[in-house]
Each structure stands twice: as C-alpha cells, then as structure tokens.
Tab-separated table of C-alpha atoms in Angstrom:
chain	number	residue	atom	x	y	z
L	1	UNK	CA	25.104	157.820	21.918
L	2	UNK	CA	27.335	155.699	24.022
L	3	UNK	CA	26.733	156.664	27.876
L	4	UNK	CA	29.748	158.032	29.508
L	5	UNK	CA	28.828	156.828	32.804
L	6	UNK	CA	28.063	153.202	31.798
L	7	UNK	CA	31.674	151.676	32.862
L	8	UNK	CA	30.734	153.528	36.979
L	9	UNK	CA	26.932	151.270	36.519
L	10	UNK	CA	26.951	148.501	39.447
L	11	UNK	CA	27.732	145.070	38.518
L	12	UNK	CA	26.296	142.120	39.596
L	13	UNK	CA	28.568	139.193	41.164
L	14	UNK	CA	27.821	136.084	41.569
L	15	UNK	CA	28.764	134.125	45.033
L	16	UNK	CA	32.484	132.719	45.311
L	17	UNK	CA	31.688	128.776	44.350
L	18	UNK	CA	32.628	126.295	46.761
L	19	UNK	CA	35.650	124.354	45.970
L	20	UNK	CA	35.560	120.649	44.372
L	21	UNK	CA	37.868	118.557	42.687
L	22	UNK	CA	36.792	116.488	39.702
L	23	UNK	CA	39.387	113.531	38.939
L	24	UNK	CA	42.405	114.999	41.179
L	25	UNK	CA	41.770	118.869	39.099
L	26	UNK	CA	41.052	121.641	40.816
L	27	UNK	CA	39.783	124.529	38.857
L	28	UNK	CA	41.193	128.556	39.111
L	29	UNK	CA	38.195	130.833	40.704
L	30	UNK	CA	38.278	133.116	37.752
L	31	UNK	CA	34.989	133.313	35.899
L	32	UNK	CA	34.427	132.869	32.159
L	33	UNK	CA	32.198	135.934	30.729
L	34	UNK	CA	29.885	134.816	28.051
L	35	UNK	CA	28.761	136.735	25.139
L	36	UNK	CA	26.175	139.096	26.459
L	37	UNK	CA	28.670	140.507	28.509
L	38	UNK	CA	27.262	138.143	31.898
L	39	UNK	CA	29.542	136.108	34.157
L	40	UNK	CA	29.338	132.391	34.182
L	41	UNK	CA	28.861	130.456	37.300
L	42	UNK	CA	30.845	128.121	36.644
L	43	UNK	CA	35.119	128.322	36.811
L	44	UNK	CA	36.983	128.081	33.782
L	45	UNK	CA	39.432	124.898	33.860
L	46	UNK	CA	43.287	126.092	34.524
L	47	UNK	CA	45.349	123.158	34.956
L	48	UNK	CA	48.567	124.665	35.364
L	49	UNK	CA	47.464	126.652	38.708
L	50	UNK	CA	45.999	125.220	41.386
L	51	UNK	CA	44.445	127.324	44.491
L	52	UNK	CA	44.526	126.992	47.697
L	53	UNK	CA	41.396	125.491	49.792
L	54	UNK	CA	38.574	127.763	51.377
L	55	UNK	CA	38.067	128.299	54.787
L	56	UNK	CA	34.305	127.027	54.412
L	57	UNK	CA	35.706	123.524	53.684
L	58	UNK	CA	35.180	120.724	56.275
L	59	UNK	CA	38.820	120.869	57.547
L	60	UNK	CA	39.193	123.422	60.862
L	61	UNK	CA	40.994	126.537	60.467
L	62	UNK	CA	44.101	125.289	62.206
L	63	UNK	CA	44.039	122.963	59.265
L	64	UNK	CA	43.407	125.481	56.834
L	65	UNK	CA	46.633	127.204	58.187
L	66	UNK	CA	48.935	124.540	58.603
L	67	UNK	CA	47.855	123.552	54.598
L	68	UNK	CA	48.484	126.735	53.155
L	69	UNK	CA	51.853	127.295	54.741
L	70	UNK	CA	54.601	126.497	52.381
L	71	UNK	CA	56.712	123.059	53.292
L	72	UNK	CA	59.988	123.942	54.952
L	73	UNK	CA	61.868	120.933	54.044
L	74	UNK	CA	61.860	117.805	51.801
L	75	UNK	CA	58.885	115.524	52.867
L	76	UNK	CA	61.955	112.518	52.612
L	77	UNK	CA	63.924	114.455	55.705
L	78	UNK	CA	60.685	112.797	57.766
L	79	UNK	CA	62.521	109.481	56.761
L	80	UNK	CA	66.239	110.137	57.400
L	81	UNK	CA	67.702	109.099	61.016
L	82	UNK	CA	68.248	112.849	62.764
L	83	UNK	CA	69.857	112.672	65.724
L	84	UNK	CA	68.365	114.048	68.614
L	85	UNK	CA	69.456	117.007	70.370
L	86	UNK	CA	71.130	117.116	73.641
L	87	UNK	CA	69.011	117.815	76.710
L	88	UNK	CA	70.120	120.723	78.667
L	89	UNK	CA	71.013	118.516	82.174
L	90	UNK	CA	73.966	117.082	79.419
L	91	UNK	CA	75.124	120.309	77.954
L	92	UNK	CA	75.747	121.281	81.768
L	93	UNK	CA	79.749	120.725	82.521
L	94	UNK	CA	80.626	119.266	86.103
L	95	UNK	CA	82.608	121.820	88.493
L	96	UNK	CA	85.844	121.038	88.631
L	97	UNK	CA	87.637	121.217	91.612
L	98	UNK	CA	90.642	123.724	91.583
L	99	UNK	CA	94.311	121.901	92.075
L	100	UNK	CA	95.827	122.469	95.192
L	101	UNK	CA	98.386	120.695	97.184
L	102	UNK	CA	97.445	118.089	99.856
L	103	UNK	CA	99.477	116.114	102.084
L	104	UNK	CA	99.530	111.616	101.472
L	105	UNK	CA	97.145	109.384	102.260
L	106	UNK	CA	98.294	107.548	105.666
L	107	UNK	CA	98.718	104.242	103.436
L	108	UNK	CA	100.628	105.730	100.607
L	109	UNK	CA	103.109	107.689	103.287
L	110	UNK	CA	103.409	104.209	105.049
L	111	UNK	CA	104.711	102.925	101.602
L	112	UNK	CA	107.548	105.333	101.619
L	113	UNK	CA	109.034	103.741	105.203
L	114	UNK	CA	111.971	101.346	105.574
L	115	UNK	CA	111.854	98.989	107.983
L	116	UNK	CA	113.758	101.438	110.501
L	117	UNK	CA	111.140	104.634	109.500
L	118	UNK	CA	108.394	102.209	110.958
L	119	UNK	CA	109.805	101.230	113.782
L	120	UNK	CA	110.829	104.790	114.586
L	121	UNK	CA	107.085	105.728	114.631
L	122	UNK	CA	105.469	103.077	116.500
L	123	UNK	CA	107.998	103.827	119.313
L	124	UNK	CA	107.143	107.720	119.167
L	125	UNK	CA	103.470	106.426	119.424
L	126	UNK	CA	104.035	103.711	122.057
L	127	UNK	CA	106.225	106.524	123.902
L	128	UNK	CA	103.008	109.251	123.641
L	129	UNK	CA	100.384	106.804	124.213
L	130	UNK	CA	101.488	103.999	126.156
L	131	UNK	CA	97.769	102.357	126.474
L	132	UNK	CA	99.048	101.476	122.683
L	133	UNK	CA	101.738	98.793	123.451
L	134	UNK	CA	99.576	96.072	124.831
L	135	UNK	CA	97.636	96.764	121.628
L	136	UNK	CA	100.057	96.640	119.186
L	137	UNK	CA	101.895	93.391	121.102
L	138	UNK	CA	98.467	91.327	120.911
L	139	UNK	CA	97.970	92.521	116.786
L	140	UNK	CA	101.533	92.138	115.589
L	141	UNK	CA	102.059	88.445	114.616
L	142	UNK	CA	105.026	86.255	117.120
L	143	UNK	CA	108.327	86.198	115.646
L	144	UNK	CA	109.296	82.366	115.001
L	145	UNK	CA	112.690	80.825	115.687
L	146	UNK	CA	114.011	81.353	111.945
L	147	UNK	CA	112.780	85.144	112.074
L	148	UNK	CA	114.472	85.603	114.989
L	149	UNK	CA	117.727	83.847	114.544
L	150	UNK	CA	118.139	85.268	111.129
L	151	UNK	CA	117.873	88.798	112.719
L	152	UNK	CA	120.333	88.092	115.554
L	153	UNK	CA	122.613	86.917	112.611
L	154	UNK	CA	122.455	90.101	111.425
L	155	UNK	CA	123.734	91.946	114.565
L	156	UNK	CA	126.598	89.181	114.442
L	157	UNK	CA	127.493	89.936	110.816
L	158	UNK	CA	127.760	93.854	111.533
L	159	UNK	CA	129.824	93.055	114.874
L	160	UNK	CA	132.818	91.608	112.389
L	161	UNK	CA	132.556	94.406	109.822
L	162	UNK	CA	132.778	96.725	112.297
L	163	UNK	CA	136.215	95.772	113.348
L	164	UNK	CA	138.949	97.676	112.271
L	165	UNK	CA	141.450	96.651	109.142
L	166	UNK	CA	144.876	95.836	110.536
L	167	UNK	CA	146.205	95.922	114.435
L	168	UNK	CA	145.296	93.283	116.900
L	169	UNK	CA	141.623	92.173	116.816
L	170	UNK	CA	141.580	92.039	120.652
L	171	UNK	CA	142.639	94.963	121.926
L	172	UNK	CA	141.510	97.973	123.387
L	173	UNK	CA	141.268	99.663	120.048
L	174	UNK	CA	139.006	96.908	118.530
L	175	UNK	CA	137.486	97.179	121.298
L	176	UNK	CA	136.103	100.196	121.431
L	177	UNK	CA	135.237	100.699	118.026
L	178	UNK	CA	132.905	97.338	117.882
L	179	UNK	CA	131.718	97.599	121.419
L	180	UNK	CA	128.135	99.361	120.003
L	181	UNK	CA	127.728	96.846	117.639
L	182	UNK	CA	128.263	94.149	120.232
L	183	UNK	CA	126.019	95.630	122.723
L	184	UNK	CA	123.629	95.554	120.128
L	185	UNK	CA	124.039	92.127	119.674
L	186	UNK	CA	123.637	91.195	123.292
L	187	UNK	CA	120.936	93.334	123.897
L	188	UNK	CA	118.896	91.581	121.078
L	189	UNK	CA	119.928	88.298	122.425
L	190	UNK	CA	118.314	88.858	125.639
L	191	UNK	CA	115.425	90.153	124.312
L	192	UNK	CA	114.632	86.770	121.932
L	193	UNK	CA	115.661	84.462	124.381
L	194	UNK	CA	112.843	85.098	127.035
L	195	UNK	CA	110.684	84.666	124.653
L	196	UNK	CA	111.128	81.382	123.387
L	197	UNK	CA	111.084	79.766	127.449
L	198	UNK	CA	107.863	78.744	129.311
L	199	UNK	CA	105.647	79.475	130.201
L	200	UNK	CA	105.526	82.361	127.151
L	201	UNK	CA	106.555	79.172	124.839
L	202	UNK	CA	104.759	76.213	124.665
L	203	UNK	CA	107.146	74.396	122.488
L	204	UNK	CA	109.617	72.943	123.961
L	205	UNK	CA	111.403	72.143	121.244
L	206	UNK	CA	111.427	75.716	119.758
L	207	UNK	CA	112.999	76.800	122.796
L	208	UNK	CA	115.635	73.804	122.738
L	209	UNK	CA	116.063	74.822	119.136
L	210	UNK	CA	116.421	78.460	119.962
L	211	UNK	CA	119.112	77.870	122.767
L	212	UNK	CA	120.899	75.865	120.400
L	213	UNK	CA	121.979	78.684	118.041
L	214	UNK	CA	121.714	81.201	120.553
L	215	UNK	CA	125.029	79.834	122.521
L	216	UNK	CA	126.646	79.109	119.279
L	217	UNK	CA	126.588	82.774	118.691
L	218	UNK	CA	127.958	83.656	122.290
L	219	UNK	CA	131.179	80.895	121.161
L	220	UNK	CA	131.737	83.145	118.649
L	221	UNK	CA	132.115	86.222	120.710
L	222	UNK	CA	135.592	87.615	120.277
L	223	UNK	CA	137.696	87.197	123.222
L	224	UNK	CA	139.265	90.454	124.416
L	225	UNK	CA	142.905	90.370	125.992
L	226	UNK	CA	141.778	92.891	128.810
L	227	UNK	CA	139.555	90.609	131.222
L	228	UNK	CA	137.398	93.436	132.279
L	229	UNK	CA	136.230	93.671	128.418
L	230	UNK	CA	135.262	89.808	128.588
L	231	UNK	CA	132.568	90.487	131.389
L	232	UNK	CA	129.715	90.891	128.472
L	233	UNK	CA	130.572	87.387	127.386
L	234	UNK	CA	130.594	86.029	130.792
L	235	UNK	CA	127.233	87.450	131.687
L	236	UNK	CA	125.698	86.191	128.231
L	237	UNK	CA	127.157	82.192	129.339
L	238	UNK	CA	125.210	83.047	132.742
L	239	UNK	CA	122.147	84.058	131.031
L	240	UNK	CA	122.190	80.940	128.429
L	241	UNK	CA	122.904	78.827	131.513
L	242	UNK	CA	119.725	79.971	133.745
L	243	UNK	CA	117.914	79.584	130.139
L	244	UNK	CA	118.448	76.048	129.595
L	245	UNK	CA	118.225	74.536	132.838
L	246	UNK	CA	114.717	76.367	133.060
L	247	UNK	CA	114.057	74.690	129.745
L	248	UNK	CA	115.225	71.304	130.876
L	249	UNK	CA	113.510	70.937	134.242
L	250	UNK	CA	109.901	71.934	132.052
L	251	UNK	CA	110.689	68.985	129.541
L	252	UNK	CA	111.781	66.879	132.819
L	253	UNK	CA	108.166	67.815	134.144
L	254	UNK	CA	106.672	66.905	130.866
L	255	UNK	CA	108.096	63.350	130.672
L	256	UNK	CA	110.298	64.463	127.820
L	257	UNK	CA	113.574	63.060	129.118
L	258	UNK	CA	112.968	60.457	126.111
L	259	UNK	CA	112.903	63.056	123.746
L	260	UNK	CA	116.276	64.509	125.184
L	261	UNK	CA	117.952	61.630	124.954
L	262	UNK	CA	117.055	60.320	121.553
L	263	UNK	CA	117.007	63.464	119.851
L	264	UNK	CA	120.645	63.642	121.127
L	265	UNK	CA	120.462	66.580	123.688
L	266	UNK	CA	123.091	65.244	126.018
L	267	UNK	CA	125.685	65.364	123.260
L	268	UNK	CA	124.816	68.928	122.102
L	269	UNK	CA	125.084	70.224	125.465
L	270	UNK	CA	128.546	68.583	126.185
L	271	UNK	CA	129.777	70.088	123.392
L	272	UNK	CA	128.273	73.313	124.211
L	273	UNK	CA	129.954	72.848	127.801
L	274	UNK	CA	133.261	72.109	125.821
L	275	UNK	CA	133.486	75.087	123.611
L	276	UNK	CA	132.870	77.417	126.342
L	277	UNK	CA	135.372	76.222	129.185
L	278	UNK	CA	133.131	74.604	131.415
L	279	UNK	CA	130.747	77.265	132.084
L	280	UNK	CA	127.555	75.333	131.117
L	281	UNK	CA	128.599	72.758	133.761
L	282	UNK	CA	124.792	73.519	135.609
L	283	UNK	CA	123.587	72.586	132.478
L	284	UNK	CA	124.972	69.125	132.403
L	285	UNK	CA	123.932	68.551	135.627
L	286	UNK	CA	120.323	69.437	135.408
L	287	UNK	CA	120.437	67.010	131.797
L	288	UNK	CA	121.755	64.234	134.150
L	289	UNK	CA	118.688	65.155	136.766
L	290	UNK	CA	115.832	64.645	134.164
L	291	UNK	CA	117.914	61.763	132.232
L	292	UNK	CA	118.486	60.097	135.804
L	293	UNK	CA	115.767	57.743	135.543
L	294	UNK	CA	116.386	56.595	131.754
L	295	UNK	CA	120.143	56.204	132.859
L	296	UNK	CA	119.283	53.454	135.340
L	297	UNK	CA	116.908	51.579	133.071
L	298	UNK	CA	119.615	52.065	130.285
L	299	UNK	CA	122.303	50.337	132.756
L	300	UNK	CA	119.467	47.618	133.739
L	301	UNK	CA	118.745	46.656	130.173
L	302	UNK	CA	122.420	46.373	129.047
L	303	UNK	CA	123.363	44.192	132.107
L	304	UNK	CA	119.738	42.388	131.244
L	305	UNK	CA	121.337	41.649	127.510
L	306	UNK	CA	124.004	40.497	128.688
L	307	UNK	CA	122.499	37.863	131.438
L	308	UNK	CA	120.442	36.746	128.545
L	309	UNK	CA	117.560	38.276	130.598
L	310	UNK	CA	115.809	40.439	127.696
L	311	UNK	CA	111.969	39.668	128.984
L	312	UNK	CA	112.581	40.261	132.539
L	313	UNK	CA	113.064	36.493	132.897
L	314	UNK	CA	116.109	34.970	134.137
L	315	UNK	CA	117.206	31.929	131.472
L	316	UNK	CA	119.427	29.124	133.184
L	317	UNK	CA	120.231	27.477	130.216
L	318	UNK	CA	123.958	25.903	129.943
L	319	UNK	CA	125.968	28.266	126.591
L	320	UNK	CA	125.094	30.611	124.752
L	321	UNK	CA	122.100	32.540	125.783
L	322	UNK	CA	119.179	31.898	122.854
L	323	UNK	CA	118.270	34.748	121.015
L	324	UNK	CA	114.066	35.757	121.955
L	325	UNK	CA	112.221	37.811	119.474
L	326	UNK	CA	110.251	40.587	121.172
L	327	UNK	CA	106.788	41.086	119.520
C-alpha cells in the first residue's frame, strides 16, 4: 500500500555547483535525476541557454551587477564619432542690452559740419573759454600763401556776383547792395596780410609774394562815382603801402637788395604804382633806398665797360678797347 504521505517526505538537495565553462559552454543548473529516483551532481548540458554568473565567482559584486544588466545599445555605438554635449557656461545666452536712443559720438557729429558749422563752434568755444585761443592758434597748422590767396579770391568772386543785373555798376545802388560783400573782402585782407610781414614771417619772399597779389586785388576794387564810397579803397592802398615798405627795409637789412633787383621787384612795383594813380609812390622810394647802393655800382660798371676798364684797371691802349675774359 502506497503511502499517502510519501510526496510531503523531506528531500535531500545537493549544494548549487559552482559555475565552469568547458570549451566556451556553460551548462543550465538544472539537475538530471537518475533512475532510483536520486539527483545527479552534475548539470545536464543545455546549449541553447546560458545562465548568468554566481556571485561566489572571483569577479566583485559591482561586477556581478554591471554583467548581468542587459546592454543598452549596440557594442559598435562605442566606435561611432558622438558629438559631445554642450557644457552649460555655452548653453548660457549673453544679456542683451535693451535699444534705446543715444546722442553721436563727438567724431561722428564733427563729420556732419561744413566748413562754416566748425568754425561757428570753435568761436562759441573761444568766446566761453578764452584760455582756448592761444591753444587752438599754436595746434592749428599756418595758412600758406596759396591757402590764403585762394580764399581771399573767394571773397573777390562773391563781391562781383553780388552786384546787381542792369543800372550803373557805380552807383549808390550797387553800392549798397555789395558793400557787405566788400567789407568782407577787406576785412579778410587785413587779416592775411599781417601775417605774412616780419617778424611773424620769416620769408621774405612769401611776404613779397603775398603783397604781390594782395594789391592786384585792391586794382580791382570797383571805383564808386560818390568819393565818400571810395574811402575803403583808399585806406586798403594805405595799408598795402605801410606793408611793403616794412617788407622792403627787412630785405634792405638782410642784404637782399640783389634779390630785389634781379628777381625784378623794381618793375613790379612801378607797375603797381601805375595802376593805382601814384599812391604807392612811398613804395618806390623806399625800393630806391635799399637799391641805392647797387644803383651806383650799376652806373660805375657801365661807365667801366665803356672806358674799357672791366677789371678795375684803366687800359691806355690806342682803338678799340680789347675784349678781357673774366675767370
């Protein structure tokens, strides 16, 4: 009679076998139960499983962990080039400043000034601070005689389109409708005329040059049928006069009577003296002053020629006087 109770009997188990792998196989942990109803200790061989390793091994636990975990990608992603993330300091945007208007930078509102804009504001500044005039006198460069010719030709050439179309060009009504312009003119004129004499010029022959022009623009002055309106013109000749003579006695000073007479002074003044009626007689006078000397030695040498007397030695030979070569 078959027990009832046998299946509840205690069984005995034998140990869990440690893992090994024979030629890369590793065998299931099921046990194979032999024919007397005992468990083998040895694993029956399932290749198509394989199990996962024991804690007892060698390897740590961490190891046991990380090797039972399933993979979470394709071993050939440890390969491919990934490209790294962005560090937080480079996902942070700069602050942008809000918009909001501003007045010009001093050189970009400089850039938007004519010639008569700049001039306006260094006078409000020389006016408000006059400490800044010297300053501004010693850093601005010296206007040379072109510059300041070409600008005094510019006064001239707005003088004659201010004069009125039709009627007479000298009378009263011309007059007073191109008398700003001219005062203008002659304003500027003796402004740049100081400024080319000595001692403030050291050329001489700027300032010759420079007086040159500057009287042929008082020629061209109109000539007004009322006398009174001709005074302006009058006091620029006086002006021009006291300008040259101060010019001449310097060069006289400097031994440059040579230089007036060969670069053909005497001729330009005469001329000068011609076109304007006589009133730059002084000037003549003080040319004759520093040409005095060369005037005597020209009058000596001539008379010399003609003696025959070219070394300073008297030849009293009969005829012709011979020809001497001067080395």
């Amino acid at each position: 009679m078959s027990n009832p109770f046998a299946a509840f009997a205690p069984r005995r188990v034998s140990p869990k076998p440690n893992l090994s792998t024979i030629s890369g196989i590793f065998y299931s942990p099921s046990t194979s139960i032999l024919p007397d109803g005992s468990q083998s200790a040895y694993p029956r061989h399932t290749g198509s499983k394989k199990r996962k390793a024991s804690p007892t091994d060698d390897d740590s636990q961490d190891n046991f962990d990380r090797m039972s975990a399933s993979p979470t990608a394709s071993p050939n992603l440890a390969n491919r080039n990934i490209p790294a993330q962005p560090t937080q300091s480079r996902t942070i945007k700069r602050a942008r400043t809000a918009v909001t208007g501003r007045p010009l930078p001093l050189s970009r509102l400089l850039e938007t000034l004519d010639s008569n804009g700049l001039k306006t504001v260094l006078r409000t500044l020389c006016d408000r601070h006059p400490q800044l005039t010297a300053e501004i006198s010693a850093v601005a460069p010296k206007p040379t005689v072109s510059s300041s010719l070409n600008l005094l030709h510019n006064y001239e050439n707005s003088l004659r389109q201010s004069f009125p179309y039709g009627g007479n060009p000298e009378g009263d009504y011309a007059y007073n409708r191109v008398k700003p312009a001219l005062l203008e003119l002659l304003d500027a004129l003796s402004d740049y005329t100081p400024h080319f004499l000595p001692p403030n010029e050291s050329s001489l022959s700027n300032g010759l040059e420079f007086l040159d022009s500057a009287t042929s623009i008082i020629h061209r002055l109109p000539n007004w049928e009322n006398p009174i309106h001709n005074h302006h013109k009058n006091v620029a000749y006086e002006e021009i006069t006291k300008a040259w003579i101060l010019v001449l006695k310097e060069t006289a000073k400097r031994g440059g009577g040579i230089s007036l007479q060969y670069d053909g002074w005497d001729g330009k003044l005469q001329r000068h003296n011609e076109q304007s009626g006589g009133r730059l007689e002084p000037t003549l006078l003080e040319l004759r002053n520093a040409l005095g000397w060369l005037s005597n030695d020209n009058n000596q040498s001539l008379q010399q020629t003609r003696t025959g007397n070219t070394l300073g030695f008297r030849i009293e030979t009969p005829g012709a006087p011979v020809p001497l070569q001067i080395w």
